[in-house]
XYZ file of N, CA and C in Angstrom:
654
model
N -10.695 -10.398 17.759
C -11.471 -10.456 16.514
C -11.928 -9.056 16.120
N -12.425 -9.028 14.983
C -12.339 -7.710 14.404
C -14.014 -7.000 15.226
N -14.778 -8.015 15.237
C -15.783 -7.121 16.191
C -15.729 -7.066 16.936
N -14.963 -7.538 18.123
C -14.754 -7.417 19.709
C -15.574 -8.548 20.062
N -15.843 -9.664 19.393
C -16.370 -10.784 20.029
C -15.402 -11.976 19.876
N -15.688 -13.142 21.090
C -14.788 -14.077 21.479
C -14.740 -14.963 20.384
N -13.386 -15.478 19.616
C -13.190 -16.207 18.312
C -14.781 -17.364 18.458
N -14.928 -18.067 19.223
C -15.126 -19.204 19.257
C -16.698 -18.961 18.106
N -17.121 -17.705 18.976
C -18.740 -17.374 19.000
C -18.502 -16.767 17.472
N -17.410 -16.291 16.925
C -17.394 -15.506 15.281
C -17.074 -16.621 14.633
N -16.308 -17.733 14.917
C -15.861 -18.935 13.716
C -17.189 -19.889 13.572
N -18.387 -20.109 14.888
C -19.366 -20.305 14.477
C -20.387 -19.832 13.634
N -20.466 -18.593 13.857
C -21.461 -17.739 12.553
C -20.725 -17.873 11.392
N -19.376 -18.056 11.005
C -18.871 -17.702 9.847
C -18.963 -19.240 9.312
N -19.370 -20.000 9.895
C -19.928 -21.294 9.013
C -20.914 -22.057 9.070
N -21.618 -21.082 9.995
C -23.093 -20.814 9.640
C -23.537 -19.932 8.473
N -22.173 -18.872 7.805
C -22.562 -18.122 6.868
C -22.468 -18.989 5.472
N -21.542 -19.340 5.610
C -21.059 -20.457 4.939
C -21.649 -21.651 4.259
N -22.150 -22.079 5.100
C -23.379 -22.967 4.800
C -24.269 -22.537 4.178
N -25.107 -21.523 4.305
C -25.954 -20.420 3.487
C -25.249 -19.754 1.927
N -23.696 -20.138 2.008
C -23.430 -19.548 0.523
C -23.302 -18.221 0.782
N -23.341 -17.211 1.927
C -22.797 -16.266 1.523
C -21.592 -15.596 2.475
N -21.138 -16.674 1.943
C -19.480 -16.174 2.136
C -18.702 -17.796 1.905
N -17.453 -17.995 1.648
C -16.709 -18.203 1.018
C -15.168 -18.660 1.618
N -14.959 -20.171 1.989
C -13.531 -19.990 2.339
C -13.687 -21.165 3.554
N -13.050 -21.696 3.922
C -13.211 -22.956 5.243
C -11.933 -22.263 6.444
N -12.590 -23.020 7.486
C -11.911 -22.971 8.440
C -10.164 -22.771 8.461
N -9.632 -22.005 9.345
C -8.461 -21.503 9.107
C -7.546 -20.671 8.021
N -8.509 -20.753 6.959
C -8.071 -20.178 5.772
C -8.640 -18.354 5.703
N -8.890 -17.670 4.278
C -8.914 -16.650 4.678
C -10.893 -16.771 4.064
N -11.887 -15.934 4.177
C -13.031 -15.708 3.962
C -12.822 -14.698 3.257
N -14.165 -14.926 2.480
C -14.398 -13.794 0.966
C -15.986 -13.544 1.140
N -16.612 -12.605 0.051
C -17.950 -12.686 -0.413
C -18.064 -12.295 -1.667
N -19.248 -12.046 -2.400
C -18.954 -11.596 -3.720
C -19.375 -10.170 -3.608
N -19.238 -9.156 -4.208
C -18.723 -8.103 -4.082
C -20.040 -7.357 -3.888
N -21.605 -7.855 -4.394
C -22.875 -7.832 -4.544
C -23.148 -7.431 -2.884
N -22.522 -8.783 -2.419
C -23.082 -8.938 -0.942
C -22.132 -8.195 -0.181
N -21.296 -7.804 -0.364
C -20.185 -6.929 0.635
C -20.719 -5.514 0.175
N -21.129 -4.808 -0.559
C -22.098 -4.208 -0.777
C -23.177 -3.879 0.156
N -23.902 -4.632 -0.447
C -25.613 -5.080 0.742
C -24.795 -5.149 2.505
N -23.815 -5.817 2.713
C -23.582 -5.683 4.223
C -23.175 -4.377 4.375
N -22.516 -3.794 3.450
C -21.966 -2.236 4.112
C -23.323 -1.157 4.189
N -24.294 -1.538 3.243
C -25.503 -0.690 3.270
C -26.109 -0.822 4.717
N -26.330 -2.176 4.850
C -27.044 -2.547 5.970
C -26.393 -2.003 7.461
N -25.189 -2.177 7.317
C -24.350 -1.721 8.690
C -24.697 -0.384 8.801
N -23.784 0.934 8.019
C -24.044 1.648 7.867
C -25.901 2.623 8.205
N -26.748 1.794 7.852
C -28.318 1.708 8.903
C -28.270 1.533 9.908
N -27.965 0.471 10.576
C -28.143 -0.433 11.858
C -27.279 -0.102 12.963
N -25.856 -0.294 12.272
C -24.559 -0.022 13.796
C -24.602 0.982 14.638
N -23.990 1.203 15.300
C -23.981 2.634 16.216
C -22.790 3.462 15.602
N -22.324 4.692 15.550
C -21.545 5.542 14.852
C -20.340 4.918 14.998
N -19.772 4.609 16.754
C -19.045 4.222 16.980
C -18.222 3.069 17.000
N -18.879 2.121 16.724
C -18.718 0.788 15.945
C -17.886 0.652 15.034
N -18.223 0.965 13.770
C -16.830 1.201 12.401
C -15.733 1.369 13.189
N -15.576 2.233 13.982
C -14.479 3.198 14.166
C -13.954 2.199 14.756
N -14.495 2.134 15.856
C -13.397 1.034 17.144
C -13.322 -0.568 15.944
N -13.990 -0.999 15.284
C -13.701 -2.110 13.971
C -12.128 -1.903 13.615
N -12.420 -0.652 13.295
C -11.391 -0.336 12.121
C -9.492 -0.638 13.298
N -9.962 0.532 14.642
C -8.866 0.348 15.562
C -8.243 -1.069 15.895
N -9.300 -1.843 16.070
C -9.134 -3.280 16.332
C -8.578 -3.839 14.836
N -8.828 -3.814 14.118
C -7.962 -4.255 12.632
C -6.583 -3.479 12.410
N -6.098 -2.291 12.850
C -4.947 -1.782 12.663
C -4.248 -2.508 14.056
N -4.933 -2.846 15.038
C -4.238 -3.242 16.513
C -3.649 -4.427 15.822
N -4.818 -5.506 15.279
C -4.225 -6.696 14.483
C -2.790 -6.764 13.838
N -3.500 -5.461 12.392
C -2.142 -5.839 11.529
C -0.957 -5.393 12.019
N -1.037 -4.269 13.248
C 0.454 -4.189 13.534
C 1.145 -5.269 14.731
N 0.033 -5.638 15.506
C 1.035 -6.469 16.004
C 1.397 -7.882 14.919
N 0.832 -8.454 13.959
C 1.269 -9.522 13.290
C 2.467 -9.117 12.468
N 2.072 -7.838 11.446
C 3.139 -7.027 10.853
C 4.681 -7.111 11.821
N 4.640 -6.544 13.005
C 5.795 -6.370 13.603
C 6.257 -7.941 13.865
N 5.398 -9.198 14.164
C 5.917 -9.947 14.303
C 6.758 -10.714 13.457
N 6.300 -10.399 12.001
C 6.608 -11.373 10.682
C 7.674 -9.951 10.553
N 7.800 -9.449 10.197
C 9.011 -8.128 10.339
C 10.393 -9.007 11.207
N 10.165 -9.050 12.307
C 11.016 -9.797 13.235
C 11.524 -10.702 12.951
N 10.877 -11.539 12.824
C 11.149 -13.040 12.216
C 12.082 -12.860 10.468
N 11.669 -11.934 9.867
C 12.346 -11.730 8.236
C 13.621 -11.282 9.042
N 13.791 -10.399 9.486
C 15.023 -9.591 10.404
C 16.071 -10.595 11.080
N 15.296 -11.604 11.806
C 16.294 -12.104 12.574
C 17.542 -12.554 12.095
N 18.666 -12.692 13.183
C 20.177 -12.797 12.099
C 19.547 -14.467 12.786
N 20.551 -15.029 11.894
C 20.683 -16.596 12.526
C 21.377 -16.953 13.446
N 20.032 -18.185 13.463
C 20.036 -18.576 15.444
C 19.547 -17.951 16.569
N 18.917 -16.666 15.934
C 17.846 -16.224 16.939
C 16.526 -17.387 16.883
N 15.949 -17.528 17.808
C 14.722 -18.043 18.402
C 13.316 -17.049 17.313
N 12.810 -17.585 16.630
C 11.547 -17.239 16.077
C 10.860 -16.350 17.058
N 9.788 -15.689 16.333
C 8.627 -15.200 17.753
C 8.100 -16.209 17.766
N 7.001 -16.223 18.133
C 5.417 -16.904 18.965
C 4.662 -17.418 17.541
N 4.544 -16.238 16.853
C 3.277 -15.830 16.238
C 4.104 -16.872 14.897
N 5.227 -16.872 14.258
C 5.967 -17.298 12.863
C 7.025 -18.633 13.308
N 6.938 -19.500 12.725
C 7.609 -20.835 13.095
C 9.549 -20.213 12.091
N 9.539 -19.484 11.273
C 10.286 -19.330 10.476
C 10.126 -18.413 9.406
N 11.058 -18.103 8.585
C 10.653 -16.756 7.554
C 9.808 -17.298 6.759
N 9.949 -18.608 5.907
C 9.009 -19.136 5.114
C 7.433 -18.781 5.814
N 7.169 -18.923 7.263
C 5.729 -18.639 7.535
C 5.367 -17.222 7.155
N 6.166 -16.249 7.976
C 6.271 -15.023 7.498
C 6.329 -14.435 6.546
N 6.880 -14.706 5.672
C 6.843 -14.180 3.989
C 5.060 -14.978 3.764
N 5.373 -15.901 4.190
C 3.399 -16.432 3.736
C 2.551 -15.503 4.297
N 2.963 -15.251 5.384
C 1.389 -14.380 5.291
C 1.430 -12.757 5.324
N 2.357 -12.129 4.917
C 2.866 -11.064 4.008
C 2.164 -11.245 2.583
N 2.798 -12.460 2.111
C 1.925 -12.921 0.403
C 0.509 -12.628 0.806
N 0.310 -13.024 1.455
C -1.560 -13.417 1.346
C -2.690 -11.998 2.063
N -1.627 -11.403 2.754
C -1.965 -10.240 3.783
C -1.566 -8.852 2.923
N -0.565 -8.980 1.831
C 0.067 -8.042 1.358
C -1.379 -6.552 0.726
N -2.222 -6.811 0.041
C -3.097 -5.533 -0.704
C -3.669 -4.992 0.703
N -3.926 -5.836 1.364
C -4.979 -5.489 2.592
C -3.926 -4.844 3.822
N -2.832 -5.239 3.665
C -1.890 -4.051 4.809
C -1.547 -3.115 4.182
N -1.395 -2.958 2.406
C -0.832 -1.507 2.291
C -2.407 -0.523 2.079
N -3.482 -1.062 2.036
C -5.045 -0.795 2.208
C -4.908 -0.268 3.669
N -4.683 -1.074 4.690
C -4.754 -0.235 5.775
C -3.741 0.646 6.468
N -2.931 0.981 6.212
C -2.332 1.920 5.783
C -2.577 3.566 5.543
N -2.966 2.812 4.405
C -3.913 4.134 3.656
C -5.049 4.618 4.767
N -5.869 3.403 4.843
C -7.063 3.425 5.907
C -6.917 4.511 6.882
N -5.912 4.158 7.812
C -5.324 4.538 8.683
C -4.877 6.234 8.782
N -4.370 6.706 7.428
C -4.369 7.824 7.207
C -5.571 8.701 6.779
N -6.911 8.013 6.353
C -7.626 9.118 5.890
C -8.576 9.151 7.031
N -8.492 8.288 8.017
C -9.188 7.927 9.220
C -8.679 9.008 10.435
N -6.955 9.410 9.944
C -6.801 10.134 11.473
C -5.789 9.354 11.860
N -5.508 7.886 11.890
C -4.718 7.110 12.743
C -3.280 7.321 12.132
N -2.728 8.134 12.512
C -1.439 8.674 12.188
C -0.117 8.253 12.382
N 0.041 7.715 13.929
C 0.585 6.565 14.236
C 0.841 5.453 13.627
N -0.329 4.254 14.022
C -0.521 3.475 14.134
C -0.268 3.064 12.254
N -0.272 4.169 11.400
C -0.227 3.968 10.420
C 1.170 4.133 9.554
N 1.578 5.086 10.128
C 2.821 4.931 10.129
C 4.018 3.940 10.401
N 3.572 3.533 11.792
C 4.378 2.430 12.489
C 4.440 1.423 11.309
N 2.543 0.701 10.999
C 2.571 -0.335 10.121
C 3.679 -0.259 8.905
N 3.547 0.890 8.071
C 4.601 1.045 7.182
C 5.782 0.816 7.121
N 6.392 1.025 8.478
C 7.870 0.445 8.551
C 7.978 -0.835 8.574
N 6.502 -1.347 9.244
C 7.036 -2.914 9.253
C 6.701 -3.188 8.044
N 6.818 -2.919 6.730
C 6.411 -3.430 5.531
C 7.326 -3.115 5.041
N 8.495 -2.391 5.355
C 9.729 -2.060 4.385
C 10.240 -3.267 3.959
N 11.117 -4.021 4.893
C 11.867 -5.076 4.916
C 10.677 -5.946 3.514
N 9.767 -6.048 4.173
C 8.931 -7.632 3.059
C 8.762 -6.918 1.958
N 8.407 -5.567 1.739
C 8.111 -5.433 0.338
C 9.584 -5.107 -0.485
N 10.703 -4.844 -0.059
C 12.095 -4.695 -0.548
C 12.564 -6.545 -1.035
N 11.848 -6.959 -0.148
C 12.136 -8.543 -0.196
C 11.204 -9.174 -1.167
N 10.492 -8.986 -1.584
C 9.428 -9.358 -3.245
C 9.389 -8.270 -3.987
N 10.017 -7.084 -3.707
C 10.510 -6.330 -4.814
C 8.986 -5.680 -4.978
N 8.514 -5.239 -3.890
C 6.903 -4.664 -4.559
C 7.415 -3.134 -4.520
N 7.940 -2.332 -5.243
C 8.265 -1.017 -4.832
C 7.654 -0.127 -4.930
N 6.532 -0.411 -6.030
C 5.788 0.648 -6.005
C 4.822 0.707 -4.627
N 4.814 -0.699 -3.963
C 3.983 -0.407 -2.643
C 4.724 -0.329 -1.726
N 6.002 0.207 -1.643
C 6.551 -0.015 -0.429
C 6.846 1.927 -0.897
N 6.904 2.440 -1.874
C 6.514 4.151 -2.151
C 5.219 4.702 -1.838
N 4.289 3.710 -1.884
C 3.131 4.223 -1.657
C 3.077 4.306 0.124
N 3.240 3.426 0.739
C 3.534 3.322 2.292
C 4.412 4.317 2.757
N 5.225 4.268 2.108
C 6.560 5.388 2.821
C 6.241 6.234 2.593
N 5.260 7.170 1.842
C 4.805 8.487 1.442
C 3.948 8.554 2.531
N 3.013 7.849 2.194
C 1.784 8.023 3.432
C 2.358 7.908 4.959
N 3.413 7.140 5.403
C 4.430 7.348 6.574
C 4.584 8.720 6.637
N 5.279 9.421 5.559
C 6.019 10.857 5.864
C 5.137 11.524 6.006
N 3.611 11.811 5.276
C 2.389 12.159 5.814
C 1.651 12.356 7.235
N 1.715 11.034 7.446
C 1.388 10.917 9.001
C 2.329 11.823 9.797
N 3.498 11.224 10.068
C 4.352 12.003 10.650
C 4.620 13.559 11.007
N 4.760 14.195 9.499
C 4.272 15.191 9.621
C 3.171 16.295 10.085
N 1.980 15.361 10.322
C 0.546 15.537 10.431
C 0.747 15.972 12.140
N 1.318 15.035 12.713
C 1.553 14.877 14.169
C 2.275 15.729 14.586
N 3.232 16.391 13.660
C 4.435 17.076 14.054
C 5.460 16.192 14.829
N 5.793 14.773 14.923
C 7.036 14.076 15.114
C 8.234 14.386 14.397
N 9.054 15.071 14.329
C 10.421 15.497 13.886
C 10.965 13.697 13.711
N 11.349 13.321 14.942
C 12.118 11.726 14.892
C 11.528 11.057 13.801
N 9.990 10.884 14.356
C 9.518 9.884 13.040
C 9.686 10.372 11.383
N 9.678 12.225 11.503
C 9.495 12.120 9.555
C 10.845 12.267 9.442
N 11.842 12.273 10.456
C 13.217 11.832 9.930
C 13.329 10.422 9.433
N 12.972 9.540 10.368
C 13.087 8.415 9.939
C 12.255 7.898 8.647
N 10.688 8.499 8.699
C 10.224 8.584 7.047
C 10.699 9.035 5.833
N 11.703 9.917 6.083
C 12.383 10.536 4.981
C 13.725 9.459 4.686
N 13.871 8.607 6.053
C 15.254 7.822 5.504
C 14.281 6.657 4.162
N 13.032 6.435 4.923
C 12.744 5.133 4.335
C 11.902 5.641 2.849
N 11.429 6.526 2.469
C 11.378 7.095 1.454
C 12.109 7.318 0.504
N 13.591 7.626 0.802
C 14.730 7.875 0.412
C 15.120 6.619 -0.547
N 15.026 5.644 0.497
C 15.755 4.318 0.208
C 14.293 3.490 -1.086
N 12.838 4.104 -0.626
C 11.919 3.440 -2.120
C 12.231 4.407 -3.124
N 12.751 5.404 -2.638
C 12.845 6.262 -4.196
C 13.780 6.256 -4.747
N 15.086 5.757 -4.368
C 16.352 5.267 -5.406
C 15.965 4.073 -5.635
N 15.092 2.939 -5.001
C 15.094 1.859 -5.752
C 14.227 2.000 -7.048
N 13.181 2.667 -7.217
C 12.512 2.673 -8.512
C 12.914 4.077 -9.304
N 14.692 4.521 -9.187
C 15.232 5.181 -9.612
C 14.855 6.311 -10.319
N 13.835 7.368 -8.750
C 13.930 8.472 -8.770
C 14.849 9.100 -7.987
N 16.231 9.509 -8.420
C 17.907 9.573 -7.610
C 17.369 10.779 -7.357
N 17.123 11.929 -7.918
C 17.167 13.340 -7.549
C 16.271 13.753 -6.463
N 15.013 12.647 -6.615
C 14.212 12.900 -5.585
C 14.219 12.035 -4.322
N 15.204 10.724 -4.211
C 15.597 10.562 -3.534
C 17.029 11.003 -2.410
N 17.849 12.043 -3.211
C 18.255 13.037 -2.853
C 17.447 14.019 -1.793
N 17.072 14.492 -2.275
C 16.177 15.473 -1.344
C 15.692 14.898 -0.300
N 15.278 14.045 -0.290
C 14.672 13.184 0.754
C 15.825 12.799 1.973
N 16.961 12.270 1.696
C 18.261 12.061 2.472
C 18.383 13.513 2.996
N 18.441 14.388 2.032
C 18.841 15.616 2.679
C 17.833 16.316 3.913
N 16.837 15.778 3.627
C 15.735 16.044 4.346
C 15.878 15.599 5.856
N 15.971 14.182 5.772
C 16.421 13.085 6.852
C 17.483 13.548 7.395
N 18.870 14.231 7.129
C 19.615 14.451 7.575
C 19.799 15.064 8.337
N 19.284 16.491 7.929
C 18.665 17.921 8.837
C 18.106 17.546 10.064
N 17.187 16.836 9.911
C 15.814 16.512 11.045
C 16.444 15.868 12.075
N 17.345 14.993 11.587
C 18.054 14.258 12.352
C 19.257 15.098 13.184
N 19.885 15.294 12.960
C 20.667 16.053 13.216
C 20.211 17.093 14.068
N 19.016 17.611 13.826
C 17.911 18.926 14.671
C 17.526 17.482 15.867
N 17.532 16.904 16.184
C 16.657 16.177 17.070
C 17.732 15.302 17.742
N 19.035 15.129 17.390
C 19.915 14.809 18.089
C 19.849 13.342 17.915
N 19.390 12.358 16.866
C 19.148 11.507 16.261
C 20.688 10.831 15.534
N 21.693 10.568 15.954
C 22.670 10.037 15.460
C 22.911 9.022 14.145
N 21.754 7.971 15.276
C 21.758 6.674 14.130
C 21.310 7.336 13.079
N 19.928 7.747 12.854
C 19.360 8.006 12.007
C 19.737 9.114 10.850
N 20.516 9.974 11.257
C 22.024 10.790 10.367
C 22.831 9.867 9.670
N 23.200 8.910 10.584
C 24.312 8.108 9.793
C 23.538 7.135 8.397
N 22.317 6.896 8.735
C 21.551 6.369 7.693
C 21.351 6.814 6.483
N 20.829 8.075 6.763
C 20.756 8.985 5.924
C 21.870 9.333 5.182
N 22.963 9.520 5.699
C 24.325 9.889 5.359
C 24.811 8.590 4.151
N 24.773 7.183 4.586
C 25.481 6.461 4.260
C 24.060 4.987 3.283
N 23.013 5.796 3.004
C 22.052 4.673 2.268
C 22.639 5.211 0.976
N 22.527 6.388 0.126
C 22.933 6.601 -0.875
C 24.088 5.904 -1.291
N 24.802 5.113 -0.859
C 26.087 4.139 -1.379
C 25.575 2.300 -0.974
N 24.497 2.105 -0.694
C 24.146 1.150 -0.007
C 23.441 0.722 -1.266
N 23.177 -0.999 -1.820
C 22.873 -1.172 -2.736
C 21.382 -1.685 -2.232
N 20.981 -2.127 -1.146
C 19.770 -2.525 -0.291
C 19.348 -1.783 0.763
N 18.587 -0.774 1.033
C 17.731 -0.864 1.989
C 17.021 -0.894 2.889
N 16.980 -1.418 3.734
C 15.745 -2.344 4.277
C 14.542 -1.424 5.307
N 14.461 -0.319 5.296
C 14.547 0.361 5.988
C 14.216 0.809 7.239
N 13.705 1.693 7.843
C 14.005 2.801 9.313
C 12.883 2.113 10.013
N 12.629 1.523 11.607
C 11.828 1.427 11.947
C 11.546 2.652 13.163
N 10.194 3.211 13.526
C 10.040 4.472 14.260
C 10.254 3.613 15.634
């Protein structure tokens, strides 16, 4: 859970909150507040918590979305007749909670980058290629892949901003910026090639004739 406490003891307060009207949403589904009171709680935290609190919050919510991310990733991926994961009965589950999860993973994301988490933010991004190529969200699957090549760079990973530059490559010919998705391949190519990265050359090499996609995972 996102505060480090045991589900049982957070699904009770949250309908205990519930009951009180301030907050929004039943069991198993997703919870809301009105924007007044999400407000007033961030004031109040911000007083009260310890410094370190937010922070490890925030770690524990990127731990979340990437392991669910990678799982529903998997499950969209699988060829047929693979065995589902754990977490997704089928793609239909997976694309569901992509739909419903979608503002708030390319949000953390972002999060993730102005926070420091460079990684972890990155990683998430790849697992969002495939679903957002698959509902056609491109402008958020450019916004992710930028902030990917960001991170990457930040760290100094050669492998990974090769592989950010493939998957950049591949959002920026789809919302048909060619010249600047050019550069970007060419980019990927180099790096790759400097790092002894094969697959990831041949990607680079051979997406520009490819009419889909899906792209690079680190």
């Amino acid at each position: 859970m996102l505060d480090g406490r045991p589900e049982a003891v957070v699904r009770r307060e949250l309908r205990e909150l519930a009951s009180a009207h301030l907050i929004v949403g039943a069991p198993g589904e997703r919870w809301g507040m009105h924007d007044l009171l999400r407000l007033y709680a961030g004031e109040q935290a911000s007083r009260t918590l310890d410094p370190h609190e937010p922070r490890q919050a925030v770690d524990r919510l990127l731990e979340h979305y990437l392991n669910r991310a990678r799982a529903a990733n998997t499950t969209l991926t699988a060829l047929t007749g693979q065995a589902p994961v754990a977490e997704f009965a089928d793609r239909a589950s997976a694309l569901a909670w992509f739909d419903a999860e979608r503002l708030s993973l390319v949000a953390a994301v972002s999060a993730g980058e102005q926070t420091g988490r460079y990684q972890p933010a990155a990683h998430l991004a790849a697992y969002l290629n495939h679903y957002l190529d698959w509902r056609r969200h491109l402008d958020d699957r450019l916004t992710v892949d930028s902030i990917a090549l960001a991170c990457m760079r930040e760290v100094g990973d050669r492998h990974g901003e090769g592989m950010a530059l493939n998957n950049l490559g591949a959002a920026l010919r789809q919302v048909r910026r060619f010249e600047e998705a050019i550069v970007a391949y060419e980019q990927a190519t180099a790096i790759c090639r400097e790092v002894g990265d094969r697959r990831g050359e041949g990607m680079a090499l051979n997406k520009p004739r490819r009419r889909v996609a899906a792209g690079a995972a680190f």
